């Protein structure tokens, strides 16, 4: 496939390769998320089997077991600790990644960020609108409009790793960027629409440890980058206090994770050698904490959140007939690709942007379908919408699991075929290069 740009007026390319350094960094993130996705699926399967087994009472007793200090409003069930506490680690990584992308990544350039950002918004608006239309007659279930708006990056990347070994790297970068922006939108929705009984004093008090945390991280970024223990002994306690106060304020505590992530500097200070001297503190923290998030925090959350007693085939049929589950399934499986593809197509028609020559629109469609895998954040929003363990919450979980499975199967059907074609083309190019004595161009990239 020729990579020579077309002649004539310059046109911006959507989903292009991006910088080589960025591709390497994204590739490393995707490998870690792939392992996390496998653990996520395993935890969810274990929870489902246990919750529908003769020993189901022990699962729900474990999930609802309370521990913590009540005077600080921290006597929570293990399920709530997983959703409010462990998931804050996941959103801390989201904050780090977002800031890294928009400060030092390829997305700091408007022409590269506009498409994935707009596509992410389209992938939020369309599912929300579809769910709202299906549940328009029921104000009680309409509250769950935000459930199908999120993409689970770990789950989606795990599927992509299995079926898409030869797909263009730009598609993988697009999926990750899409999911990261999607997470930002989701956490904004949680903060504005799913916070209750706002307490101003704890919220104002939370600004104090957050400010100290940000000052220390900015002022001594080189010190915390070099000394791992210092971050655990100094920054972590400040982060925990910030999290506890945000939790007490009535705003969902995962918002604290994003704020703490945003407070970490991305670029090295001039005293430490400047941007060219190596990775900044945000990237260092990302390397340190991503295994904890992907390998521990998110799988444990999935274990406590995915367990729902279906009640056999009759119970499954009843759950799927609920407008809540039906709205989620249609919104994720249909709404996500419609929103993402529609927005992307409109941008190409309304501007001088064109699709990168390395792949086709069917590839974008496959990734858009894959973005319909909504799991971690969707389960969280379902609990916030209907209350932990309620009937609508259980039906929402059935809808999320069903939609995620359908999206994964449909994306597999589309992308596996495309992957075979790319593999064949790659082998043919290598054969031609070997015959002509031409070195691999990717090894020549700076």
PDB file of N, CA and C in Angstrom, residues 383-432:
ATOM      1  N   UNK A 383     -25.094   1.322  38.953  1.00  0.00           N
ATOM      2  CA  UNK A 383     -25.278   1.342  40.405  1.00  0.00           C
ATOM      3  C   UNK A 383     -25.657   2.733  40.901  1.00  0.00           C
ATOM      4  N   UNK A 384     -25.042   3.752  40.319  1.00  0.00           N
ATOM      5  CA  UNK A 384     -25.369   5.122  40.720  1.00  0.00           C
ATOM      6  C   UNK A 384     -26.777   5.512  40.279  1.00  0.00           C
ATOM      7  N   UNK A 385     -27.236   4.940  39.171  1.00  0.00           N
ATOM      8  CA  UNK A 385     -28.550   5.292  38.635  1.00  0.00           C
ATOM      9  C   UNK A 385     -29.689   4.671  39.431  1.00  0.00           C
ATOM     10  N   UNK A 386     -29.547   3.388  39.770  1.00  0.00           N
ATOM     11  CA  UNK A 386     -30.684   2.652  40.329  1.00  0.00           C
ATOM     12  C   UNK A 386     -30.474   2.131  41.744  1.00  0.00           C
ATOM     13  N   UNK A 387     -29.271   2.266  42.271  1.00  0.00           N
ATOM     14  CA  UNK A 387     -29.018   1.759  43.611  1.00  0.00           C
ATOM     15  C   UNK A 387     -28.463   0.349  43.562  1.00  0.00           C
ATOM     16  N   UNK A 388     -27.456   0.109  44.363  1.00  0.00           N
ATOM     17  CA  UNK A 388     -26.764  -1.183  44.358  1.00  0.00           C
ATOM     18  C   UNK A 388     -27.719  -2.317  44.734  1.00  0.00           C
ATOM     19  N   UNK A 389     -27.822  -3.331  43.864  1.00  0.00           N
ATOM     20  CA  UNK A 389     -28.623  -4.510  44.172  1.00  0.00           C
ATOM     21  C   UNK A 389     -30.102  -4.378  43.881  1.00  0.00           C
ATOM     22  N   UNK A 390     -30.563  -3.233  43.343  1.00  0.00           N
ATOM     23  CA  UNK A 390     -31.977  -3.077  43.014  1.00  0.00           C
ATOM     24  C   UNK A 390     -32.324  -3.896  41.771  1.00  0.00           C
ATOM     25  N   UNK A 391     -33.627  -4.068  41.509  1.00  0.00           N
ATOM     26  CA  UNK A 391     -34.055  -4.867  40.361  1.00  0.00           C
ATOM     27  C   UNK A 391     -33.580  -4.236  39.055  1.00  0.00           C
ATOM     28  N   UNK A 392     -33.742  -2.924  38.924  1.00  0.00           N
ATOM     29  CA  UNK A 392     -33.296  -2.255  37.702  1.00  0.00           C
ATOM     30  C   UNK A 392     -31.772  -2.338  37.554  1.00  0.00           C
ATOM     31  N   UNK A 393     -31.059  -2.283  38.673  1.00  0.00           N
ATOM     32  CA  UNK A 393     -29.605  -2.411  38.620  1.00  0.00           C
ATOM     33  C   UNK A 393     -29.211  -3.796  38.112  1.00  0.00           C
ATOM     34  N   UNK A 394     -29.894  -4.831  38.605  1.00  0.00           N
ATOM     35  CA  UNK A 394     -29.623  -6.197  38.143  1.00  0.00           C
ATOM     36  C   UNK A 394     -29.932  -6.342  36.655  1.00  0.00           C
ATOM     37  N   UNK A 395     -31.055  -5.773  36.220  1.00  0.00           N
ATOM     38  CA  UNK A 395     -31.414  -5.850  34.800  1.00  0.00           C
ATOM     39  C   UNK A 395     -30.428  -5.048  33.946  1.00  0.00           C
ATOM     40  N   UNK A 396     -29.960  -3.934  34.489  1.00  0.00           N
ATOM     41  CA  UNK A 396     -28.961  -3.139  33.766  1.00  0.00           C
ATOM     42  C   UNK A 396     -27.672  -3.939  33.584  1.00  0.00           C
ATOM     43  N   UNK A 397     -27.283  -4.674  34.616  1.00  0.00           N
ATOM     44  CA  UNK A 397     -26.073  -5.498  34.519  1.00  0.00           C
ATOM     45  C   UNK A 397     -26.236  -6.575  33.449  1.00  0.00           C
ATOM     46  N   UNK A 398     -27.401  -7.193  33.400  1.00  0.00           N
ATOM     47  CA  UNK A 398     -27.664  -8.186  32.355  1.00  0.00           C
ATOM     48  C   UNK A 398     -27.549  -7.541  30.977  1.00  0.00           C
ATOM     49  N   UNK A 399     -28.115  -6.339  30.845  1.00  0.00           N
ATOM     50  CA  UNK A 399     -28.037  -5.629  29.576  1.00  0.00           C
ATOM     51  C   UNK A 399     -26.602  -5.279  29.201  1.00  0.00           C
ATOM     52  N   UNK A 400     -25.814  -4.821  30.185  1.00  0.00           N
ATOM     53  CA  UNK A 400     -24.419  -4.457  29.925  1.00  0.00           C
ATOM     54  C   UNK A 400     -23.608  -5.674  29.490  1.00  0.00           C
ATOM     55  N   UNK A 401     -23.772  -6.775  30.202  1.00  0.00           N
ATOM     56  CA  UNK A 401     -23.030  -7.993  29.867  1.00  0.00           C
ATOM     57  C   UNK A 401     -23.434  -8.521  28.491  1.00  0.00           C
ATOM     58  N   UNK A 402     -24.741  -8.519  28.210  1.00  0.00           N
ATOM     59  CA  UNK A 402     -25.229  -9.003  26.911  1.00  0.00           C
ATOM     60  C   UNK A 402     -24.733  -8.121  25.782  1.00  0.00           C
ATOM     61  N   UNK A 403     -24.847  -6.807  25.953  1.00  0.00           N
ATOM     62  CA  UNK A 403     -24.406  -5.874  24.912  1.00  0.00           C
ATOM     63  C   UNK A 403     -22.903  -5.979  24.670  1.00  0.00           C
ATOM     64  N   UNK A 404     -22.136  -6.100  25.741  1.00  0.00           N
ATOM     65  CA  UNK A 404     -20.687  -6.203  25.595  1.00  0.00           C
ATOM     66  C   UNK A 404     -20.303  -7.467  24.839  1.00  0.00           C
ATOM     67  N   UNK A 405     -20.990  -8.562  25.133  1.00  0.00           N
ATOM     68  CA  UNK A 405     -20.724  -9.818  24.432  1.00  0.00           C
ATOM     69  C   UNK A 405     -21.094  -9.696  22.953  1.00  0.00           C
ATOM     70  N   UNK A 406     -22.254  -9.114  22.666  1.00  0.00           N
ATOM     71  CA  UNK A 406     -22.682  -8.942  21.267  1.00  0.00           C
ATOM     72  C   UNK A 406     -21.719  -8.034  20.507  1.00  0.00           C
ATOM     73  N   UNK A 407     -21.310  -6.941  21.133  1.00  0.00           N
ATOM     74  CA  UNK A 407     -20.382  -6.015  20.475  1.00  0.00           C
ATOM     75  C   UNK A 407     -19.054  -6.702  20.182  1.00  0.00           C
ATOM     76  N   UNK A 408     -18.583  -7.504  21.131  1.00  0.00           N
ATOM     77  CA  UNK A 408     -17.322  -8.221  20.937  1.00  0.00           C
ATOM     78  C   UNK A 408     -17.434  -9.215  19.783  1.00  0.00           C
ATOM     79  N   UNK A 409     -18.547  -9.934  19.699  1.00  0.00           N
ATOM     80  CA  UNK A 409     -18.736 -10.925  18.632  1.00  0.00           C
ATOM     81  C   UNK A 409     -18.862 -10.253  17.270  1.00  0.00           C
ATOM     82  N   UNK A 410     -19.630  -9.161  17.197  1.00  0.00           N
ATOM     83  CA  UNK A 410     -19.790  -8.450  15.921  1.00  0.00           C
ATOM     84  C   UNK A 410     -18.472  -7.833  15.459  1.00  0.00           C
ATOM     85  N   UNK A 411     -17.746  -7.232  16.393  1.00  0.00           N
ATOM     86  CA  UNK A 411     -16.453  -6.643  16.039  1.00  0.00           C
ATOM     87  C   UNK A 411     -15.476  -7.725  15.587  1.00  0.00           C
ATOM     88  N   UNK A 412     -15.536  -8.878  16.233  1.00  0.00           N
ATOM     89  CA  UNK A 412     -14.678  -9.994  15.837  1.00  0.00           C
ATOM     90  C   UNK A 412     -14.971 -10.418  14.402  1.00  0.00           C
ATOM     91  N   UNK A 413     -16.259 -10.497  14.066  1.00  0.00           N
ATOM     92  CA  UNK A 413     -16.649 -10.906  12.708  1.00  0.00           C
ATOM     93  C   UNK A 413     -16.113  -9.935  11.663  1.00  0.00           C
ATOM     94  N   UNK A 414     -16.129  -8.639  11.982  1.00  0.00           N
ATOM     95  CA  UNK A 414     -15.662  -7.630  11.016  1.00  0.00           C
ATOM     96  C   UNK A 414     -14.139  -7.575  10.965  1.00  0.00           C
ATOM     97  N   UNK A 415     -13.505  -7.477  12.131  1.00  0.00           N
ATOM     98  CA  UNK A 415     -12.073  -7.214  12.174  1.00  0.00           C
ATOM     99  C   UNK A 415     -11.215  -8.445  11.908  1.00  0.00           C
ATOM    100  N   UNK A 416     -11.719  -9.641  12.196  1.00  0.00           N
ATOM    101  CA  UNK A 416     -10.931 -10.842  11.920  1.00  0.00           C
ATOM    102  C   UNK A 416     -10.700 -10.986  10.412  1.00  0.00           C
ATOM    103  N   UNK A 417     -11.746 -10.708   9.630  1.00  0.00           N
ATOM    104  CA  UNK A 417     -11.600 -10.761   8.169  1.00  0.00           C
ATOM    105  C   UNK A 417     -10.599  -9.718   7.698  1.00  0.00           C
ATOM    106  N   UNK A 418     -10.719  -8.507   8.221  1.00  0.00           N
ATOM    107  CA  UNK A 418      -9.785  -7.444   7.837  1.00  0.00           C
ATOM    108  C   UNK A 418      -8.361  -7.771   8.277  1.00  0.00           C
ATOM    109  N   UNK A 419      -8.218  -8.412   9.433  1.00  0.00           N
ATOM    110  CA  UNK A 419      -6.899  -8.764   9.927  1.00  0.00           C
ATOM    111  C   UNK A 419      -6.206  -9.761   8.997  1.00  0.00           C
ATOM    112  N   UNK A 420      -6.971 -10.731   8.473  1.00  0.00           N
ATOM    113  CA  UNK A 420      -6.402 -11.695   7.529  1.00  0.00           C
ATOM    114  C   UNK A 420      -5.920 -10.982   6.264  1.00  0.00           C
ATOM    115  N   UNK A 421      -6.684 -10.008   5.811  1.00  0.00           N
ATOM    116  CA  UNK A 421      -6.294  -9.275   4.613  1.00  0.00           C
ATOM    117  C   UNK A 421      -5.028  -8.457   4.843  1.00  0.00           C
ATOM    118  N   UNK A 422      -4.931  -7.813   6.011  1.00  0.00           N
ATOM    119  CA  UNK A 422      -3.731  -7.041   6.318  1.00  0.00           C
ATOM    120  C   UNK A 422      -2.519  -7.958   6.490  1.00  0.00           C
ATOM    121  N   UNK A 423      -2.719  -9.115   7.074  1.00  0.00           N
ATOM    122  CA  UNK A 423      -1.611 -10.051   7.250  1.00  0.00           C
ATOM    123  C   UNK A 423      -1.091 -10.526   5.892  1.00  0.00           C
ATOM    124  N   UNK A 424      -2.022 -10.838   4.990  1.00  0.00           N
ATOM    125  CA  UNK A 424      -1.621 -11.273   3.647  1.00  0.00           C
ATOM    126  C   UNK A 424      -0.867 -10.165   2.917  1.00  0.00           C
ATOM    127  N   UNK A 425      -1.370  -8.927   3.036  1.00  0.00           N
ATOM    128  CA  UNK A 425      -0.712  -7.796   2.381  1.00  0.00           C
ATOM    129  C   UNK A 425       0.675  -7.552   2.972  1.00  0.00           C
ATOM    130  N   UNK A 426       0.794  -7.697   4.295  1.00  0.00           N
ATOM    131  CA  UNK A 426       2.081  -7.489   4.954  1.00  0.00           C
ATOM    132  C   UNK A 426       3.092  -8.544   4.524  1.00  0.00           C
ATOM    133  N   UNK A 427       2.654  -9.790   4.428  1.00  0.00           N
ATOM    134  CA  UNK A 427       3.559 -10.868   4.001  1.00  0.00           C
ATOM    135  C   UNK A 427       4.003 -10.659   2.557  1.00  0.00           C
ATOM    136  N   UNK A 428       3.076 -10.176   1.712  1.00  0.00           N
ATOM    137  CA  UNK A 428       3.428  -9.914   0.314  1.00  0.00           C
ATOM    138  C   UNK A 428       4.442  -8.775   0.214  1.00  0.00           C
ATOM    139  N   UNK A 429       4.269  -7.725   1.032  1.00  0.00           N
ATOM    140  CA  UNK A 429       5.201  -6.605   1.025  1.00  0.00           C
ATOM    141  C   UNK A 429       6.584  -7.032   1.506  1.00  0.00           C
ATOM    142  N   UNK A 430       6.629  -7.876   2.543  1.00  0.00           N
ATOM    143  CA  UNK A 430       7.915  -8.354   3.054  1.00  0.00           C
ATOM    144  C   UNK A 430       8.626  -9.207   2.007  1.00  0.00           C
ATOM    145  N   UNK A 431       7.852 -10.031   1.309  1.00  0.00           N
ATOM    146  CA  UNK A 431       8.428 -10.873   0.267  1.00  0.00           C
ATOM    147  C   UNK A 431       9.033 -10.020  -0.845  1.00  0.00           C
ATOM    148  N   UNK A 432       8.282  -8.979  -1.256  1.00  0.00           N
ATOM    149  CA  UNK A 432       8.787  -8.075  -2.295  1.00  0.00           C
ATOM    150  C   UNK A 432      10.034  -7.347  -1.818  1.00  0.00           C
TER     151      UNK A 432
END
